[in-house]
mmCIF file of C-alpha atoms in Angstrom:
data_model
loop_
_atom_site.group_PDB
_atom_site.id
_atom_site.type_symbol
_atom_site.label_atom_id
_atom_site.label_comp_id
_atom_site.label_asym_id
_atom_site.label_seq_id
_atom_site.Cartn_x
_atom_site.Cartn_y
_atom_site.Cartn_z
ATOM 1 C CA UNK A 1 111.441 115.636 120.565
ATOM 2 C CA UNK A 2 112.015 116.043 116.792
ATOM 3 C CA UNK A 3 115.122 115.199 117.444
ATOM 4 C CA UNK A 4 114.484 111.690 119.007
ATOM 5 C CA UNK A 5 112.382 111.012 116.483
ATOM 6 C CA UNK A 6 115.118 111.602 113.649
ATOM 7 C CA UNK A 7 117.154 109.810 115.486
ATOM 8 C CA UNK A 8 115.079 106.399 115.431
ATOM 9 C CA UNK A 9 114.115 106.817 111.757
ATOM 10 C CA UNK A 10 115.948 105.087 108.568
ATOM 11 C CA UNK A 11 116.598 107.331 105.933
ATOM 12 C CA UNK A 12 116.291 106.095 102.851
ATOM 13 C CA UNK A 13 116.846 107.429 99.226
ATOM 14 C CA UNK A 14 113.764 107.714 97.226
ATOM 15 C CA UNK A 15 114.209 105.883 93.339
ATOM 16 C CA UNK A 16 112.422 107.248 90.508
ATOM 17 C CA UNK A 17 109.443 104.769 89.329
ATOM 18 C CA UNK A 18 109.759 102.046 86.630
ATOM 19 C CA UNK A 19 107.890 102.698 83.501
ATOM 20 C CA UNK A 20 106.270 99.083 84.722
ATOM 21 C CA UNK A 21 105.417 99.965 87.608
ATOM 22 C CA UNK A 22 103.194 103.474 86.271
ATOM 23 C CA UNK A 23 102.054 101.366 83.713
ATOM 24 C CA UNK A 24 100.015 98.836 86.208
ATOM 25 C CA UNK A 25 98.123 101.649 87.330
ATOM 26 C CA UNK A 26 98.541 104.743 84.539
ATOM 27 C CA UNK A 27 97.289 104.506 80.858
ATOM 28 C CA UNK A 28 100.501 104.884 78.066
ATOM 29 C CA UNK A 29 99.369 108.414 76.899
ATOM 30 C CA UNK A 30 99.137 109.668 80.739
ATOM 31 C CA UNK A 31 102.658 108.385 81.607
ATOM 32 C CA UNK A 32 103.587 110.239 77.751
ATOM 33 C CA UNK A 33 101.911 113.222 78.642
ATOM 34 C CA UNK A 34 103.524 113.481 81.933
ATOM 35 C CA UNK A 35 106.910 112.736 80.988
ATOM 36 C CA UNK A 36 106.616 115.363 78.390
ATOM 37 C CA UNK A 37 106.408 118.204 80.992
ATOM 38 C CA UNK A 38 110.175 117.542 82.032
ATOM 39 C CA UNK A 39 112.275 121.049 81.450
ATOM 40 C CA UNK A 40 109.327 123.220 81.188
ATOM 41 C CA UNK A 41 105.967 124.572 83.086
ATOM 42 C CA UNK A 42 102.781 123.032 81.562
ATOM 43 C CA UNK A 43 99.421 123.129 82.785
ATOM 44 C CA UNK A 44 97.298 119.970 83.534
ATOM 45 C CA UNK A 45 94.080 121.776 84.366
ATOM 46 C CA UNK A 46 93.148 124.550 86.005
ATOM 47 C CA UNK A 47 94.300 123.663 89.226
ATOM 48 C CA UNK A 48 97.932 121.084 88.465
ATOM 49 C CA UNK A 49 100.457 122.946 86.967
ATOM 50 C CA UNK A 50 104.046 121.030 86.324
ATOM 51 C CA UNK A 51 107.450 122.875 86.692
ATOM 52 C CA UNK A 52 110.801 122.215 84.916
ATOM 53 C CA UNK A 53 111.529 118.789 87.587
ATOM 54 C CA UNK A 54 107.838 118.210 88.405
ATOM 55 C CA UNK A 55 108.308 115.449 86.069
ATOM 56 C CA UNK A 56 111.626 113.707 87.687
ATOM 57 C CA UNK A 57 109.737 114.757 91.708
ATOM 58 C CA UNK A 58 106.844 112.455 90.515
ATOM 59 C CA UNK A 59 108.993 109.334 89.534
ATOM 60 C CA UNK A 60 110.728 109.708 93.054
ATOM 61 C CA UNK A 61 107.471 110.257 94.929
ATOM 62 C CA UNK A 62 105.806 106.811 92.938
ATOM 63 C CA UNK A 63 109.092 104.944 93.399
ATOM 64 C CA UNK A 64 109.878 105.884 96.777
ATOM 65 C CA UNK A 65 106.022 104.348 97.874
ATOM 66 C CA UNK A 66 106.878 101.142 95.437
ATOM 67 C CA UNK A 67 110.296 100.946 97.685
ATOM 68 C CA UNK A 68 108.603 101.113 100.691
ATOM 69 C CA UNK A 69 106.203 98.143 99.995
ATOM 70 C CA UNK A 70 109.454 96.152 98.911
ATOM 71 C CA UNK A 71 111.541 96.628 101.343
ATOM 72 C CA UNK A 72 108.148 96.505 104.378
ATOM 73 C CA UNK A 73 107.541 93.364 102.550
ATOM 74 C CA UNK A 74 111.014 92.009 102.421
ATOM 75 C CA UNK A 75 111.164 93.054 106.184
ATOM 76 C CA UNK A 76 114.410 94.901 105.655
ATOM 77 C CA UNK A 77 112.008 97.385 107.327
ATOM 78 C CA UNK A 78 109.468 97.137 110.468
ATOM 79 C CA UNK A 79 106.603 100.688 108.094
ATOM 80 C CA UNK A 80 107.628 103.370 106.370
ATOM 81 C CA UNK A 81 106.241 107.192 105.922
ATOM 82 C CA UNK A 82 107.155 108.580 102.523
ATOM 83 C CA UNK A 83 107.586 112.130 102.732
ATOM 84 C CA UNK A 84 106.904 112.767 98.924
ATOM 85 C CA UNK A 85 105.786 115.555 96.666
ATOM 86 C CA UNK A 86 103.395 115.862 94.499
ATOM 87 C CA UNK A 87 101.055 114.106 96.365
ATOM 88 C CA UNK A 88 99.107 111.765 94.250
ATOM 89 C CA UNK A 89 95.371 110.217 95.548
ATOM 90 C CA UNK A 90 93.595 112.990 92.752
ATOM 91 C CA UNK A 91 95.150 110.939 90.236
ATOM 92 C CA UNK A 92 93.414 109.021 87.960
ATOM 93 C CA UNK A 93 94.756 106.238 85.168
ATOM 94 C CA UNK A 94 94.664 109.170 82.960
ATOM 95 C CA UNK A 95 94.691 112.070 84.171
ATOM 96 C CA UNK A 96 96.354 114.617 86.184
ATOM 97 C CA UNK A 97 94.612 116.748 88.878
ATOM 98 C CA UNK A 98 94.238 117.527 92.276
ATOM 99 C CA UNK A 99 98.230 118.206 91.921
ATOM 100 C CA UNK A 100 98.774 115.186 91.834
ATOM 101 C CA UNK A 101 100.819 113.605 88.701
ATOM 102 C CA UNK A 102 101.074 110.141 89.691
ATOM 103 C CA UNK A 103 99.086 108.041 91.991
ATOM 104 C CA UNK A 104 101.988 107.218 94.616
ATOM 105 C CA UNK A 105 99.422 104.838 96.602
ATOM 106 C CA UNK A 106 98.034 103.341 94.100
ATOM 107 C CA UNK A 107 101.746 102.509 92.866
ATOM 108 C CA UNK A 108 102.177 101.309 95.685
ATOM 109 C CA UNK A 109 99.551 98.874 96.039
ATOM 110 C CA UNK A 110 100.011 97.610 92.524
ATOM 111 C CA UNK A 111 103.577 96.299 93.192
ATOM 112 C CA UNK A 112 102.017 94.985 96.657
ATOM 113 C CA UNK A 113 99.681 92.932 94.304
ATOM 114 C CA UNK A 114 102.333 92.215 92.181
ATOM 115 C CA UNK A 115 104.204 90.834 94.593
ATOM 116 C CA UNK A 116 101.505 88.364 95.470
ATOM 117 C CA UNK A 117 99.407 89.551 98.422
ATOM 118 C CA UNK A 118 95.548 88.989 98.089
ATOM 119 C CA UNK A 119 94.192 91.560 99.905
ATOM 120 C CA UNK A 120 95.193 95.580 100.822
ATOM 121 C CA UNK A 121 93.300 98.120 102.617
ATOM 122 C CA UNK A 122 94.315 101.592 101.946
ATOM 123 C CA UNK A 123 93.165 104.175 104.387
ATOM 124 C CA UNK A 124 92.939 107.923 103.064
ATOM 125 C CA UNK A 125 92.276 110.531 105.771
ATOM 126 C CA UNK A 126 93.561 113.531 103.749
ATOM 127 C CA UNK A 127 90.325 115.781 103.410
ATOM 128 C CA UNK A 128 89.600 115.559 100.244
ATOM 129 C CA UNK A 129 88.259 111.878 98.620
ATOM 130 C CA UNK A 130 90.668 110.349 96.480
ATOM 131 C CA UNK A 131 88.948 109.915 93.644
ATOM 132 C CA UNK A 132 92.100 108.807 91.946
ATOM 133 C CA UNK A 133 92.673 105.402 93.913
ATOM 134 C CA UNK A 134 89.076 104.807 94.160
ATOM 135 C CA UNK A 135 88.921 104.848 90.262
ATOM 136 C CA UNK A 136 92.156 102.609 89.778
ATOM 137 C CA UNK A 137 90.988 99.969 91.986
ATOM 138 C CA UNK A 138 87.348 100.622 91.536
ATOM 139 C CA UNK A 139 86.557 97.067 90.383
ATOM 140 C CA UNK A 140 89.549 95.400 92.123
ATOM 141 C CA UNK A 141 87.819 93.620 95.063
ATOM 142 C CA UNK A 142 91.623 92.993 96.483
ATOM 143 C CA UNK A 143 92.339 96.343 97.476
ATOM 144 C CA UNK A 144 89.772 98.106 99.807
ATOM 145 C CA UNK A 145 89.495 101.841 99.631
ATOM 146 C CA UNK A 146 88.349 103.421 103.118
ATOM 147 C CA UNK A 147 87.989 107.333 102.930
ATOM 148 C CA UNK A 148 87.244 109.943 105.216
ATOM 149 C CA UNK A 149 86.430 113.292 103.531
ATOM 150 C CA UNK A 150 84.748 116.916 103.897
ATOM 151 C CA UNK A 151 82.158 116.350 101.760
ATOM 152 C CA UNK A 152 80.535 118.760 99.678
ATOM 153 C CA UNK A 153 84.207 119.182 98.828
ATOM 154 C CA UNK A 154 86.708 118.708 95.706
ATOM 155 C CA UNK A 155 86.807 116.782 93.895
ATOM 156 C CA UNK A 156 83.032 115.677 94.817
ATOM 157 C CA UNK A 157 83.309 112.132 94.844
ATOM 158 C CA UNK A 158 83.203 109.638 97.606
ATOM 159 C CA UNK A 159 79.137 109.144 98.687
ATOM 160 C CA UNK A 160 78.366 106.546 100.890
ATOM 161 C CA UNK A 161 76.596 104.557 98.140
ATOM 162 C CA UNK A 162 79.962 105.142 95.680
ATOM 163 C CA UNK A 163 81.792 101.114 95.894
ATOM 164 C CA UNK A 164 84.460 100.760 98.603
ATOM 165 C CA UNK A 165 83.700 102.555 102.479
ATOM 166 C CA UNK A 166 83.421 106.561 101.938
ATOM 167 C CA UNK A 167 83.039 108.570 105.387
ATOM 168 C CA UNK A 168 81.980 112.148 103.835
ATOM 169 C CA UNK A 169 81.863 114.316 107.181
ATOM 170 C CA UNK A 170 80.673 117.702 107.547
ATOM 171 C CA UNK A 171 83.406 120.510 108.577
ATOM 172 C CA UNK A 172 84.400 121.509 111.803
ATOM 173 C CA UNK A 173 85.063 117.837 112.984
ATOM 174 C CA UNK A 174 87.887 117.777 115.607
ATOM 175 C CA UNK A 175 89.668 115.028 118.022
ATOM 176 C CA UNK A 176 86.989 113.499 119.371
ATOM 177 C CA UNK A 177 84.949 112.849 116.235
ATOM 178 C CA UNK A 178 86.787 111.242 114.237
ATOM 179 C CA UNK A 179 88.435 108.670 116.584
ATOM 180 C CA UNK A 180 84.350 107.787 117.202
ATOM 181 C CA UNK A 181 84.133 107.531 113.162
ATOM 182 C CA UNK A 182 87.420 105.572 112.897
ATOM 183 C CA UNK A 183 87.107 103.590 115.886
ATOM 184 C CA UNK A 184 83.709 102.463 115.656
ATOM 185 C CA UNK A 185 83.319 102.385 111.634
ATOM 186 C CA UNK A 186 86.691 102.156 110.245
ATOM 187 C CA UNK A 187 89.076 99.815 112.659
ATOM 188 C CA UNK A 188 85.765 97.210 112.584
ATOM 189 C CA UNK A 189 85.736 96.858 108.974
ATOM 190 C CA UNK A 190 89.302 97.083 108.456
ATOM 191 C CA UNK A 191 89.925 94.193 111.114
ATOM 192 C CA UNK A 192 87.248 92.097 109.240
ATOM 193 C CA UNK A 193 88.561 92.445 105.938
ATOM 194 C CA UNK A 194 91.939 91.818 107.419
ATOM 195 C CA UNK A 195 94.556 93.167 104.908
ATOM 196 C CA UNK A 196 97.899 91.490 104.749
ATOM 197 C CA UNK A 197 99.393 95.318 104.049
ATOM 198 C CA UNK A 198 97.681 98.811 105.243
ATOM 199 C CA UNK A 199 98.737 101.562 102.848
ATOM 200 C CA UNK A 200 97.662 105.070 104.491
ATOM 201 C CA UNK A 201 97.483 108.427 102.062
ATOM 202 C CA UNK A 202 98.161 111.231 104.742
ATOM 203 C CA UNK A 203 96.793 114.192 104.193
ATOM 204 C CA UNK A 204 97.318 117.024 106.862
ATOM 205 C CA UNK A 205 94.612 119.186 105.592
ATOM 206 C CA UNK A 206 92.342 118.481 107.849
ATOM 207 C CA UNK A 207 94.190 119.813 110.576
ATOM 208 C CA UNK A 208 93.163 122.993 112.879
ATOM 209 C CA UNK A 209 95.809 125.121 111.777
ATOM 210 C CA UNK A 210 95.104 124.393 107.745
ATOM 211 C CA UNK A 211 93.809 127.383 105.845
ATOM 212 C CA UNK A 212 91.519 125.726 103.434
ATOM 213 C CA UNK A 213 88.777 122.992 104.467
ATOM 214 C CA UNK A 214 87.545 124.016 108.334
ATOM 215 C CA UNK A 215 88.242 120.764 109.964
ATOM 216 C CA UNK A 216 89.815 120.801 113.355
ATOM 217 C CA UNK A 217 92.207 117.697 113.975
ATOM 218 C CA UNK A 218 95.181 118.468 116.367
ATOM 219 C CA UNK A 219 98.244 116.272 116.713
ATOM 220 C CA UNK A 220 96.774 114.248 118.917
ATOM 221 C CA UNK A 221 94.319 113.241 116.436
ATOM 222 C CA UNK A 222 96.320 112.437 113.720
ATOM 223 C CA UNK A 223 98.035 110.015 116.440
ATOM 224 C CA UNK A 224 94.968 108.455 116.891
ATOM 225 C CA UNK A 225 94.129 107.893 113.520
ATOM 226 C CA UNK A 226 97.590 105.831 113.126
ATOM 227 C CA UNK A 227 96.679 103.864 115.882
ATOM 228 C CA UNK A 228 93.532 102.633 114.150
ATOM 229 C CA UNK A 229 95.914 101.925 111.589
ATOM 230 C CA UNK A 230 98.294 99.945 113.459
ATOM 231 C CA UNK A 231 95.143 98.140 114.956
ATOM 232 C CA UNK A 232 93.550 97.197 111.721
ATOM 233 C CA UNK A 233 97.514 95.828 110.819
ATOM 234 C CA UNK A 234 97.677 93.365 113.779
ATOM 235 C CA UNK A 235 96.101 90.362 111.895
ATOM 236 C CA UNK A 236 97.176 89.126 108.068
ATOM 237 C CA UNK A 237 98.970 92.417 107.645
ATOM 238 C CA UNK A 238 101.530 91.181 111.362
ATOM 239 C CA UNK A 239 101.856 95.241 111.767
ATOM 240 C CA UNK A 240 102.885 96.413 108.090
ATOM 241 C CA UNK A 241 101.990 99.898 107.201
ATOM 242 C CA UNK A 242 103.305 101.964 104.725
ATOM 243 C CA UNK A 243 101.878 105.495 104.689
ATOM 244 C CA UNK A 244 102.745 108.133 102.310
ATOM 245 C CA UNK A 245 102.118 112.255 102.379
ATOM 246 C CA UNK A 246 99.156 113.444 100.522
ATOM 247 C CA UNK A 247 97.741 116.883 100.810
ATOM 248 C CA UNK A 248 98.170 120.152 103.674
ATOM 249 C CA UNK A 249 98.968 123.490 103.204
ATOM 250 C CA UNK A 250 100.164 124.598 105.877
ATOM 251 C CA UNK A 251 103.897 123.929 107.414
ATOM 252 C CA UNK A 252 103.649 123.711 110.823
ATOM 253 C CA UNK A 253 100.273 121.757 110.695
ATOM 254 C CA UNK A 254 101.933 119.365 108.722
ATOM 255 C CA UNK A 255 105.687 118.820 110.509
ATOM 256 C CA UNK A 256 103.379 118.239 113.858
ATOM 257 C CA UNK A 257 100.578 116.469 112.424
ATOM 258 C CA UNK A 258 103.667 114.740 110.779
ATOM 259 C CA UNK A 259 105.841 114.132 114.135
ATOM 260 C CA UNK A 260 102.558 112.080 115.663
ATOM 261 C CA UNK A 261 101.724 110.063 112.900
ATOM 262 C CA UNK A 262 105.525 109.110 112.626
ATOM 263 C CA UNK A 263 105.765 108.445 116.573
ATOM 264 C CA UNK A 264 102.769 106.637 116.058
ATOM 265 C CA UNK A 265 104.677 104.590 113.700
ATOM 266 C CA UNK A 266 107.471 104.019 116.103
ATOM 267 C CA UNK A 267 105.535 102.896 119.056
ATOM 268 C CA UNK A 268 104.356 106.035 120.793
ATOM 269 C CA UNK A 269 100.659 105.815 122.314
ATOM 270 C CA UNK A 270 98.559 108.676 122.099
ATOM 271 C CA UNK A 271 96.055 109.676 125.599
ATOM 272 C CA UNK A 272 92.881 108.034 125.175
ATOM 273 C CA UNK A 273 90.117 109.740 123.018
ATOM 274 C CA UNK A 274 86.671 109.590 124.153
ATOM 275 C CA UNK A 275 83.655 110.920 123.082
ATOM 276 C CA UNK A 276 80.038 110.854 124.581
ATOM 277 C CA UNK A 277 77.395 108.203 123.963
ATOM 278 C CA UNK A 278 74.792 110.520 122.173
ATOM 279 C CA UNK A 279 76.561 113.543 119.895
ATOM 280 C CA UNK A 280 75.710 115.884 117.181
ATOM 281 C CA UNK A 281 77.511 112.614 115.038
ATOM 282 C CA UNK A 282 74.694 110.461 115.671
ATOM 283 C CA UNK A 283 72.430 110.995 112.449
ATOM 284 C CA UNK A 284 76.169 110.474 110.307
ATOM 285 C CA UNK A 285 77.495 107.456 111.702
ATOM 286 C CA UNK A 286 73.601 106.067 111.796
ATOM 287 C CA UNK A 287 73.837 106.489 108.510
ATOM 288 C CA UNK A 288 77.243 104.999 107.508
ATOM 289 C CA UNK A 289 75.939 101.906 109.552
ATOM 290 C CA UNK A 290 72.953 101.437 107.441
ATOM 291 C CA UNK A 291 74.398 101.855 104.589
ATOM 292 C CA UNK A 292 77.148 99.194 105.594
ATOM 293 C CA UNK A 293 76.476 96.920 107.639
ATOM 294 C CA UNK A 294 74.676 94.386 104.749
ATOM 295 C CA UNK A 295 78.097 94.446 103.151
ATOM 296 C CA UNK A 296 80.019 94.292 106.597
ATOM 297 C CA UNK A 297 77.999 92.633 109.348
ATOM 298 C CA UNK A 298 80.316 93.717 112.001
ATOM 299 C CA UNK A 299 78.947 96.663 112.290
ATOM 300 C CA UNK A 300 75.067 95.688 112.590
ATOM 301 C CA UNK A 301 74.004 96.349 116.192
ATOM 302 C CA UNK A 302 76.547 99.230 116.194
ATOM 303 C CA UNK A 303 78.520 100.542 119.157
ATOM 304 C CA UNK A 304 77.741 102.615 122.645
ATOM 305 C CA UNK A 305 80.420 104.621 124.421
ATOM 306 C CA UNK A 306 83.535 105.223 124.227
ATOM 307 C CA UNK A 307 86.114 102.995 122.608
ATOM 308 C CA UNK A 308 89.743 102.740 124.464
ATOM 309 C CA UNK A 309 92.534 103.206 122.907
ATOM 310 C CA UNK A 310 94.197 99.965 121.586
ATOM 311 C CA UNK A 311 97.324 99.242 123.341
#
């Protein structure tokens, strides 16, 4: 099945990022004090530590997003995945952390923006917030930020009363969960805003198999999480998605969490996910409702049962 999957795919070479292009989202001295890692380990923080070519990695992980946008938006391509490292939604205009170097998304969206379009979503499912692209674009009422997070978690950002949508969840969320959250929060207010690009930071950490954060997505929810995607990309956006790889630590839950959210891409439809009317979710997405719905009246009156699969 990997195989078939290759086999449908595009390769394409990654490019190392223009100094313009960091510069729309990234102060001078963080691009300086970046580039000045090249040929030698440095230390960021605590936690982001750069190797000899961490340097040259992050210009090909920012460039290969801006690439994607181009070429999505040129329609040499239908999406794209960008299969990058470092990862890059911890950071910030000017600063490193998270280990993330560069903010590939927000690159990404910047030369979307540059390239005329009015209004991007970017969806961030990775399990931690990215504090990084909510900063860049925090005043930026093009470019909507939706996140769903562990939360208490690093880097402890994203509340529900913190501008943009922010979905902290408790741990232990699986399947079933978050295709309620997503369907009947997320794919609501995505399809009202109606982006004319959906930029996705995938992060397979939240996966059952990942060591570090307790949540308990399979495959099959990852899939469904691209098909929200896909749905909120029908209208302005006429199906253009570009996602890139954020966080996960753990191989195998990232090649299969991977392999669905690529099929995804490519047209395959995940079973349907279903969850009951009442749950232990209830108080949560009461809350994210209340909190919401005066900014996004789509959601006032809310939603009972379970919501089919978009086909």
């Amino acid at each position: 099945r990997q195989g078939s999957l290759i086999e449908r795919l595009t390769a394409l070479p990654a490019r190392p990022a223009t100094p313009t292009e960091l510069l729309r989202v990234h102060t001078e001295e963080h691009v300086s004090l970046v580039a000045s890692s090249r040929g030698r380990t440095f230390r960021f923080d605590p936690d982001t530590q750069a190797g000899p070519r961490s340097y040259d990695a992050a210009l090909l992980a920012a460039g290969a997003a801006a690439d994607a946008v181009d070429r999505v938006l040129l329609g040499e391509i239908d999406r794209a995945f960008c299969a990058v490292r470092p990862p890059g939604h911890h950071a910030t205009a000017d600063r490193a952390m998270g280990f993330c170097l560069f903010n590939n998304v927000a690159v990404a969206a910047a030369q979307a923006l540059h390239r005329g379009l009015k209004r991007l979503m970017i969806v961030d499912f990775d399990v931690h917030h990215g504090n990084g692209t909510q900063d860049i674009f925090y005043d930026d009422p093009r470019v909507l930020y939706l996140s769903s997070h562990a939360f208490p978690f690093y880097p402890g950002t994203g509340t529900l009363d913190e501008v943009g949508v922010n979905l902290p969840m408790p741990p232990g969320l699986g399947d079933e969960e978050y295709a309620r959250v997503y369907r009947t929060i997320a794919e609501p207010i995505g399809r009202a805003f109606d982006p004319e690009l959906v930029l996705v930071s995938a992060g397979f950490d939240a996966h059952r198999g990942d060591p570090l954060a307790g949540m308990d997505l399979t495959r099959k929810g990852y899939a469904e999480l691209t098909e929200v995607c896909l749905a909120i990309a029908e209208g302005s956006a006429r199906g253009r998605v570009v996602i890139a790889l954020e966080g996960g630590y753990d191989l195998d839950a990232i090649a299969g969490a991977g392999a669905a959210v690529v099929g995804g891409l490519l047209g395959a439809r995940p079973g349907k996910l279903t969850w009951p009317a009442r749950g232990r979710l209830d108080p949560l997405v009461d809350a994210y409702r209340k909190l919401l719905a005066p900014l996004w009246p789509v959601l006032e009156g809310g939603v009972s049962g379970p919501i089919p699969t978009a086909c």
